[in-house]
């Protein structure tokens, strides 16, 4: 069962990133609507940053709360926490604050609203591109493999080596690739092939010198498919 689940790891990752990206972008549109409604009624006033308090330390950066003082409708508001995530603030900085007239302690800044929009679009867009890229590439690879299995020339290549693909990471692990070669007896020309990333350990089923199935496009030998089988599912283990 575990081996079967490994086949779907990449697809699940693609689905996760795609759905996460869509959710973040949807959240951003919702936040844009909320912020637009806020800005339509907000009143700009001059204020001053009077305090900055450290809230937590993260692996990448620290987070802080910012407090400002300002006057609105003849009333002075002191040490009001701002709803901001920007980091270019300092005690004593004077700036234009956006005040909710129905709730004068609800304070934001135009700069922060734009920053929030960019961050959410950036995160959502990046996740969506990654997720869709994984799903599209997986679909195209499977389509290519299917066509080669149906129409390609079948040969038995020799396994040369099995190694980790250090350029990729799936679920905090590097996948495996199988390198193999084949010598055309008639032309004495030697061809080298490399499998797609494998999520299970092929060392359990293949050793250097073993034969492995390869399907080659009869018109373009650069298009091929190395069939690395999990032989435990074939009843060999």
PDB file of C-alpha atoms in Angstrom:
ATOM      1  CA  UNK A   1       0.000   0.000   0.000  1.00  0.00           C
ATOM      2  CA  UNK A   2       2.844   2.407   0.870  1.00  0.00           C
ATOM      3  CA  UNK A   3       4.486   1.797  -2.492  1.00  0.00           C
ATOM      4  CA  UNK A   4       1.230   2.485  -4.328  1.00  0.00           C
ATOM      5  CA  UNK A   5       0.794   5.729  -2.407  1.00  0.00           C
ATOM      6  CA  UNK A   6       4.237   6.896  -3.528  1.00  0.00           C
ATOM      7  CA  UNK A   7       2.982   6.948  -7.118  1.00  0.00           C
ATOM      8  CA  UNK A   8       0.523   9.656  -6.172  1.00  0.00           C
ATOM      9  CA  UNK A   9       2.856  11.801  -4.063  1.00  0.00           C
ATOM     10  CA  UNK A  10       3.757  14.149  -6.922  1.00  0.00           C
ATOM     11  CA  UNK A  11       0.143  14.488  -8.063  1.00  0.00           C
ATOM     12  CA  UNK A  12      -0.996  15.157  -4.493  1.00  0.00           C
ATOM     13  CA  UNK A  13       1.653  17.842  -4.173  1.00  0.00           C
ATOM     14  CA  UNK A  14       0.458  19.433  -7.391  1.00  0.00           C
ATOM     15  CA  UNK A  15      -3.163  19.370  -6.222  1.00  0.00           C
ATOM     16  CA  UNK A  16      -2.203  20.790  -2.823  1.00  0.00           C
ATOM     17  CA  UNK A  17      -0.198  23.701  -4.241  1.00  0.00           C
ATOM     18  CA  UNK A  18      -2.906  24.428  -6.822  1.00  0.00           C
ATOM     19  CA  UNK A  19      -5.726  24.477  -4.264  1.00  0.00           C
ATOM     20  CA  UNK A  20      -3.610  26.465  -1.813  1.00  0.00           C
ATOM     21  CA  UNK A  21      -2.793  29.040  -4.488  1.00  0.00           C
ATOM     22  CA  UNK A  22      -6.454  29.348  -5.495  1.00  0.00           C
ATOM     23  CA  UNK A  23      -7.464  29.738  -1.831  1.00  0.00           C
ATOM     24  CA  UNK A  24      -4.904  32.480  -1.178  1.00  0.00           C
ATOM     25  CA  UNK A  25      -5.855  34.365  -4.341  1.00  0.00           C
ATOM     26  CA  UNK A  26      -9.543  34.063  -3.379  1.00  0.00           C
ATOM     27  CA  UNK A  27      -8.667  35.379   0.071  1.00  0.00           C
ATOM     28  CA  UNK A  28      -6.833  38.271  -1.556  1.00  0.00           C
ATOM     29  CA  UNK A  29      -9.891  39.230  -3.632  1.00  0.00           C
ATOM     30  CA  UNK A  30     -11.984  39.095  -0.470  1.00  0.00           C
ATOM     31  CA  UNK A  31      -9.472  41.284   1.361  1.00  0.00           C
ATOM     32  CA  UNK A  32      -9.408  43.714  -1.584  1.00  0.00           C
ATOM     33  CA  UNK A  33     -13.173  44.103  -1.305  1.00  0.00           C
ATOM     34  CA  UNK A  34     -12.967  44.649   2.462  1.00  0.00           C
ATOM     35  CA  UNK A  35     -10.110  47.150   2.122  1.00  0.00           C
ATOM     36  CA  UNK A  36     -11.868  49.020  -0.696  1.00  0.00           C
ATOM     37  CA  UNK A  37     -14.944  49.411   1.492  1.00  0.00           C
ATOM     38  CA  UNK A  38     -12.701  50.616   4.318  1.00  0.00           C
ATOM     39  CA  UNK A  39     -10.867  53.139   2.120  1.00  0.00           C
ATOM     40  CA  UNK A  40     -14.137  54.549   0.712  1.00  0.00           C
ATOM     41  CA  UNK A  41     -15.218  55.697   4.139  1.00  0.00           C
ATOM     42  CA  UNK A  42     -11.811  56.118   5.838  1.00  0.00           C
ATOM     43  CA  UNK A  43     -10.707  59.586   6.892  1.00  0.00           C
ATOM     44  CA  UNK A  44      -7.015  60.489   6.494  1.00  0.00           C
ATOM     45  CA  UNK A  45      -5.414  62.128   9.541  1.00  0.00           C
ATOM     46  CA  UNK A  46      -1.877  62.941  10.565  1.00  0.00           C
ATOM     47  CA  UNK A  47      -0.473  60.622  13.191  1.00  0.00           C
ATOM     48  CA  UNK A  48       2.814  59.636  14.793  1.00  0.00           C
ATOM     49  CA  UNK A  49       4.352  56.273  15.646  1.00  0.00           C
ATOM     50  CA  UNK A  50       4.847  56.326  19.425  1.00  0.00           C
ATOM     51  CA  UNK A  51       5.785  52.751  20.268  1.00  0.00           C
ATOM     52  CA  UNK A  52       7.040  49.522  18.683  1.00  0.00           C
ATOM     53  CA  UNK A  53       6.893  46.260  20.616  1.00  0.00           C
ATOM     54  CA  UNK A  54       8.571  42.999  19.698  1.00  0.00           C
ATOM     55  CA  UNK A  55       6.024  40.161  19.525  1.00  0.00           C
ATOM     56  CA  UNK A  56       7.856  37.053  18.316  1.00  0.00           C
ATOM     57  CA  UNK A  57      10.975  35.718  16.641  1.00  0.00           C
ATOM     58  CA  UNK A  58      10.743  33.531  13.564  1.00  0.00           C
ATOM     59  CA  UNK A  59      13.254  31.619  11.478  1.00  0.00           C
ATOM     60  CA  UNK A  60      13.264  34.321   8.819  1.00  0.00           C
ATOM     61  CA  UNK A  61      12.377  37.530  10.658  1.00  0.00           C
ATOM     62  CA  UNK A  62      10.972  39.028  13.832  1.00  0.00           C
ATOM     63  CA  UNK A  63       7.475  40.444  14.115  1.00  0.00           C
ATOM     64  CA  UNK A  64       6.422  43.651  15.818  1.00  0.00           C
ATOM     65  CA  UNK A  65       3.314  45.565  16.853  1.00  0.00           C
ATOM     66  CA  UNK A  66       3.152  49.278  16.023  1.00  0.00           C
ATOM     67  CA  UNK A  67       1.295  51.924  18.013  1.00  0.00           C
ATOM     68  CA  UNK A  68       0.362  55.463  17.000  1.00  0.00           C
ATOM     69  CA  UNK A  69      -1.178  58.574  18.489  1.00  0.00           C
ATOM     70  CA  UNK A  70      -3.451  60.926  16.538  1.00  0.00           C
ATOM     71  CA  UNK A  71      -6.363  63.308  16.850  1.00  0.00           C
ATOM     72  CA  UNK A  72      -9.743  62.684  15.259  1.00  0.00           C
ATOM     73  CA  UNK A  73     -12.904  64.805  15.543  1.00  0.00           C
ATOM     74  CA  UNK A  74     -11.351  66.823  18.330  1.00  0.00           C
ATOM     75  CA  UNK A  75     -10.528  63.766  20.419  1.00  0.00           C
ATOM     76  CA  UNK A  76      -6.985  62.563  21.058  1.00  0.00           C
ATOM     77  CA  UNK A  77      -6.224  58.868  20.671  1.00  0.00           C
ATOM     78  CA  UNK A  78      -3.022  57.611  22.282  1.00  0.00           C
ATOM     79  CA  UNK A  79      -1.136  54.357  21.879  1.00  0.00           C
ATOM     80  CA  UNK A  80      -3.539  52.801  19.349  1.00  0.00           C
ATOM     81  CA  UNK A  81      -2.371  49.549  17.762  1.00  0.00           C
ATOM     82  CA  UNK A  82      -2.120  49.747  13.983  1.00  0.00           C
ATOM     83  CA  UNK A  83      -3.287  46.993  11.622  1.00  0.00           C
ATOM     84  CA  UNK A  84      -0.076  47.075   9.614  1.00  0.00           C
ATOM     85  CA  UNK A  85       2.520  44.596   8.478  1.00  0.00           C
ATOM     86  CA  UNK A  86       5.002  47.025   6.960  1.00  0.00           C
ATOM     87  CA  UNK A  87       8.464  47.155   8.500  1.00  0.00           C
ATOM     88  CA  UNK A  88       9.707  50.640   7.578  1.00  0.00           C
ATOM     89  CA  UNK A  89       8.174  52.285  10.628  1.00  0.00           C
ATOM     90  CA  UNK A  90      10.046  53.812  13.556  1.00  0.00           C
ATOM     91  CA  UNK A  91       9.175  55.711  16.701  1.00  0.00           C
ATOM     92  CA  UNK A  92       8.682  59.371  15.922  1.00  0.00           C
ATOM     93  CA  UNK A  93       7.705  58.860  12.297  1.00  0.00           C
ATOM     94  CA  UNK A  94       4.846  61.105  11.238  1.00  0.00           C
ATOM     95  CA  UNK A  95       2.518  59.657   8.626  1.00  0.00           C
ATOM     96  CA  UNK A  96      -0.974  59.765   7.169  1.00  0.00           C
ATOM     97  CA  UNK A  97      -3.268  57.283   8.884  1.00  0.00           C
ATOM     98  CA  UNK A  98      -6.610  56.055   7.572  1.00  0.00           C
ATOM     99  CA  UNK A  99      -9.255  56.168  10.306  1.00  0.00           C
ATOM    100  CA  UNK A 100     -12.574  54.309  10.313  1.00  0.00           C
ATOM    101  CA  UNK A 101     -15.062  57.064  11.268  1.00  0.00           C
ATOM    102  CA  UNK A 102     -17.402  54.462  12.772  1.00  0.00           C
ATOM    103  CA  UNK A 103     -14.602  52.992  14.862  1.00  0.00           C
ATOM    104  CA  UNK A 104     -11.753  55.500  15.258  1.00  0.00           C
ATOM    105  CA  UNK A 105      -9.398  52.918  16.792  1.00  0.00           C
ATOM    106  CA  UNK A 106      -9.559  50.887  13.563  1.00  0.00           C
ATOM    107  CA  UNK A 107      -6.491  52.333  11.841  1.00  0.00           C
ATOM    108  CA  UNK A 108      -4.620  51.356   8.726  1.00  0.00           C
ATOM    109  CA  UNK A 109      -2.363  52.930   6.108  1.00  0.00           C
ATOM    110  CA  UNK A 110      -2.599  52.988   2.321  1.00  0.00           C
ATOM    111  CA  UNK A 111       0.935  51.622   2.094  1.00  0.00           C
ATOM    112  CA  UNK A 112       0.057  48.635   4.259  1.00  0.00           C
ATOM    113  CA  UNK A 113      -3.090  47.847   2.262  1.00  0.00           C
ATOM    114  CA  UNK A 114      -1.072  47.764  -0.971  1.00  0.00           C
ATOM    115  CA  UNK A 115       1.641  45.661   0.714  1.00  0.00           C
ATOM    116  CA  UNK A 116      -0.914  43.089   1.886  1.00  0.00           C
ATOM    117  CA  UNK A 117      -2.312  42.880  -1.645  1.00  0.00           C
ATOM    118  CA  UNK A 118       1.127  42.262  -3.162  1.00  0.00           C
ATOM    119  CA  UNK A 119       2.090  39.642  -0.581  1.00  0.00           C
ATOM    120  CA  UNK A 120      -1.107  37.611  -0.982  1.00  0.00           C
ATOM    121  CA  UNK A 121      -0.958  37.794  -4.775  1.00  0.00           C
ATOM    122  CA  UNK A 122       2.700  36.778  -4.656  1.00  0.00           C
ATOM    123  CA  UNK A 123       2.141  33.776  -2.386  1.00  0.00           C
ATOM    124  CA  UNK A 124      -1.022  32.652  -4.161  1.00  0.00           C
ATOM    125  CA  UNK A 125       0.385  33.164  -7.633  1.00  0.00           C
ATOM    126  CA  UNK A 126       3.611  31.321  -6.832  1.00  0.00           C
ATOM    127  CA  UNK A 127       1.765  28.344  -5.304  1.00  0.00           C
ATOM    128  CA  UNK A 128      -0.663  28.215  -8.241  1.00  0.00           C
ATOM    129  CA  UNK A 129       2.133  28.271 -10.818  1.00  0.00           C
ATOM    130  CA  UNK A 130       4.048  25.537  -8.964  1.00  0.00           C
ATOM    131  CA  UNK A 131       0.958  23.370  -8.533  1.00  0.00           C
ATOM    132  CA  UNK A 132      -0.242  23.733 -12.115  1.00  0.00           C
ATOM    133  CA  UNK A 133       3.301  23.179 -13.358  1.00  0.00           C
ATOM    134  CA  UNK A 134       3.518  19.884 -11.456  1.00  0.00           C
ATOM    135  CA  UNK A 135       0.130  18.688 -12.693  1.00  0.00           C
ATOM    136  CA  UNK A 136       0.710  19.704 -16.325  1.00  0.00           C
ATOM    137  CA  UNK A 137       4.215  18.228 -16.455  1.00  0.00           C
ATOM    138  CA  UNK A 138       2.954  15.004 -14.834  1.00  0.00           C
ATOM    139  CA  UNK A 139       0.106  14.739 -17.350  1.00  0.00           C
ATOM    140  CA  UNK A 140       2.390  15.417 -20.328  1.00  0.00           C
ATOM    141  CA  UNK A 141       4.956  12.925 -19.055  1.00  0.00           C
ATOM    142  CA  UNK A 142       2.310  10.220 -18.612  1.00  0.00           C
ATOM    143  CA  UNK A 143       0.935  10.980 -22.090  1.00  0.00           C
ATOM    144  CA  UNK A 144       4.432  10.745 -23.565  1.00  0.00           C
ATOM    145  CA  UNK A 145       5.070   7.461 -21.741  1.00  0.00           C
ATOM    146  CA  UNK A 146       1.758   6.020 -22.930  1.00  0.00           C
ATOM    147  CA  UNK A 147       2.512   6.882 -26.563  1.00  0.00           C
ATOM    148  CA  UNK A 148       5.994   5.373 -26.297  1.00  0.00           C
ATOM    149  CA  UNK A 149       4.657   2.197 -24.673  1.00  0.00           C
ATOM    150  CA  UNK A 150       2.128   1.826 -27.491  1.00  0.00           C
ATOM    151  CA  UNK A 151       4.228   2.901 -30.479  1.00  0.00           C
ATOM    152  CA  UNK A 152       7.865   2.992 -29.411  1.00  0.00           C
ATOM    153  CA  UNK A 153      10.582   0.484 -30.188  1.00  0.00           C
ATOM    154  CA  UNK A 154      11.183  -1.824 -27.226  1.00  0.00           C
ATOM    155  CA  UNK A 155      14.779  -2.613 -26.262  1.00  0.00           C
ATOM    156  CA  UNK A 156      16.547  -4.081 -23.256  1.00  0.00           C
ATOM    157  CA  UNK A 157      19.132  -1.657 -21.916  1.00  0.00           C
ATOM    158  CA  UNK A 158      21.724  -2.364 -19.242  1.00  0.00           C
ATOM    159  CA  UNK A 159      21.534  -0.643 -15.876  1.00  0.00           C
ATOM    160  CA  UNK A 160      24.721   1.376 -15.350  1.00  0.00           C
ATOM    161  CA  UNK A 161      23.964   3.125 -12.056  1.00  0.00           C
ATOM    162  CA  UNK A 162      21.217   4.185  -9.666  1.00  0.00           C
ATOM    163  CA  UNK A 163      21.571   7.523  -7.948  1.00  0.00           C
ATOM    164  CA  UNK A 164      19.660  10.232  -6.118  1.00  0.00           C
ATOM    165  CA  UNK A 165      18.398  13.209  -8.094  1.00  0.00           C
ATOM    166  CA  UNK A 166      19.766  16.019  -5.923  1.00  0.00           C
ATOM    167  CA  UNK A 167      18.008  18.656  -8.056  1.00  0.00           C
ATOM    168  CA  UNK A 168      14.537  17.583  -6.890  1.00  0.00           C
ATOM    169  CA  UNK A 169      12.877  17.006  -3.538  1.00  0.00           C
ATOM    170  CA  UNK A 170       9.581  15.203  -2.926  1.00  0.00           C
ATOM    171  CA  UNK A 171       8.241  15.143   0.647  1.00  0.00           C
ATOM    172  CA  UNK A 172      11.679  16.100   2.016  1.00  0.00           C
ATOM    173  CA  UNK A 173      13.339  13.289   0.076  1.00  0.00           C
ATOM    174  CA  UNK A 174      15.363  13.198  -3.116  1.00  0.00           C
ATOM    175  CA  UNK A 175      13.953  10.829  -5.774  1.00  0.00           C
ATOM    176  CA  UNK A 176      16.029   8.211  -7.563  1.00  0.00           C
ATOM    177  CA  UNK A 177      17.025   8.010 -11.211  1.00  0.00           C
ATOM    178  CA  UNK A 178      18.237   4.980 -13.120  1.00  0.00           C
ATOM    179  CA  UNK A 179      21.013   5.449 -15.683  1.00  0.00           C
ATOM    180  CA  UNK A 180      21.273   2.801 -18.366  1.00  0.00           C
ATOM    181  CA  UNK A 181      22.808   2.221 -21.789  1.00  0.00           C
ATOM    182  CA  UNK A 182      22.254   0.214 -24.945  1.00  0.00           C
ATOM    183  CA  UNK A 183      24.604  -0.724 -27.796  1.00  0.00           C
ATOM    184  CA  UNK A 184      23.139  -1.144 -31.254  1.00  0.00           C
ATOM    185  CA  UNK A 185      24.724  -4.356 -32.534  1.00  0.00           C
ATOM    186  CA  UNK A 186      24.386  -3.393 -36.202  1.00  0.00           C
ATOM    187  CA  UNK A 187      25.892   0.106 -35.927  1.00  0.00           C
ATOM    188  CA  UNK A 188      27.997  -0.387 -32.760  1.00  0.00           C
ATOM    189  CA  UNK A 189      26.556   2.934 -31.597  1.00  0.00           C
ATOM    190  CA  UNK A 190      25.951   3.246 -27.877  1.00  0.00           C
ATOM    191  CA  UNK A 191      22.969   5.111 -26.413  1.00  0.00           C
ATOM    192  CA  UNK A 192      22.570   6.392 -22.866  1.00  0.00           C
ATOM    193  CA  UNK A 193      19.243   6.808 -21.097  1.00  0.00           C
ATOM    194  CA  UNK A 194      18.062   8.299 -17.815  1.00  0.00           C
ATOM    195  CA  UNK A 195      14.782   7.469 -16.124  1.00  0.00           C
ATOM    196  CA  UNK A 196      12.254   9.963 -14.807  1.00  0.00           C
ATOM    197  CA  UNK A 197      12.444  10.657 -11.028  1.00  0.00           C
ATOM    198  CA  UNK A 198      11.463   7.561  -9.022  1.00  0.00           C
ATOM    199  CA  UNK A 199       9.846   7.957  -5.594  1.00  0.00           C
ATOM    200  CA  UNK A 200      10.587   4.372  -4.475  1.00  0.00           C
ATOM    201  CA  UNK A 201      14.065   2.902  -4.104  1.00  0.00           C
ATOM    202  CA  UNK A 202      14.874   0.983  -7.322  1.00  0.00           C
ATOM    203  CA  UNK A 203      17.975  -0.522  -5.668  1.00  0.00           C
ATOM    204  CA  UNK A 204      15.606  -3.123  -4.215  1.00  0.00           C
ATOM    205  CA  UNK A 205      14.852  -4.460  -7.684  1.00  0.00           C
ATOM    206  CA  UNK A 206      17.744  -3.482  -9.978  1.00  0.00           C
ATOM    207  CA  UNK A 207      21.516  -3.792  -9.871  1.00  0.00           C
ATOM    208  CA  UNK A 208      24.179  -2.518 -12.284  1.00  0.00           C
ATOM    209  CA  UNK A 209      24.328  -4.997 -15.134  1.00  0.00           C
ATOM    210  CA  UNK A 210      20.638  -5.906 -14.946  1.00  0.00           C
ATOM    211  CA  UNK A 211      18.438  -5.538 -18.010  1.00  0.00           C
ATOM    212  CA  UNK A 212      15.721  -2.892 -18.010  1.00  0.00           C
ATOM    213  CA  UNK A 213      12.931  -2.096 -20.466  1.00  0.00           C
ATOM    214  CA  UNK A 214      13.317   1.038 -22.573  1.00  0.00           C
ATOM    215  CA  UNK A 215      10.899   2.311 -25.213  1.00  0.00           C
ATOM    216  CA  UNK A 216      12.324   4.590 -27.910  1.00  0.00           C
ATOM    217  CA  UNK A 217      10.629   6.825 -30.452  1.00  0.00           C
ATOM    218  CA  UNK A 218      11.518   5.208 -33.784  1.00  0.00           C
ATOM    219  CA  UNK A 219      12.044   8.596 -35.420  1.00  0.00           C
ATOM    220  CA  UNK A 220      13.787  10.424 -32.572  1.00  0.00           C
ATOM    221  CA  UNK A 221      15.998   8.462 -30.191  1.00  0.00           C
ATOM    222  CA  UNK A 222      16.134  11.469 -27.837  1.00  0.00           C
ATOM    223  CA  UNK A 223      12.525  10.629 -26.939  1.00  0.00           C
ATOM    224  CA  UNK A 224      12.384   7.539 -24.777  1.00  0.00           C
ATOM    225  CA  UNK A 225      10.915   6.019 -21.645  1.00  0.00           C
ATOM    226  CA  UNK A 226      12.836   3.926 -19.135  1.00  0.00           C
ATOM    227  CA  UNK A 227      10.328   1.624 -17.447  1.00  0.00           C
ATOM    228  CA  UNK A 228      11.444   1.299 -13.838  1.00  0.00           C
ATOM    229  CA  UNK A 229       9.006  -1.122 -12.213  1.00  0.00           C
ATOM    230  CA  UNK A 230       8.270  -1.620  -8.559  1.00  0.00           C
ATOM    231  CA  UNK A 231       8.566  -5.385  -8.809  1.00  0.00           C
ATOM    232  CA  UNK A 232       6.955  -5.984  -5.429  1.00  0.00           C
ATOM    233  CA  UNK A 233       3.669  -5.017  -7.099  1.00  0.00           C
ATOM    234  CA  UNK A 234       4.375  -7.502  -9.917  1.00  0.00           C
ATOM    235  CA  UNK A 235       4.521 -10.389  -7.448  1.00  0.00           C
ATOM    236  CA  UNK A 236       8.321 -10.748  -7.649  1.00  0.00           C
ATOM    237  CA  UNK A 237       8.943  -9.911  -4.008  1.00  0.00           C
TER     238      UNK A 237
END
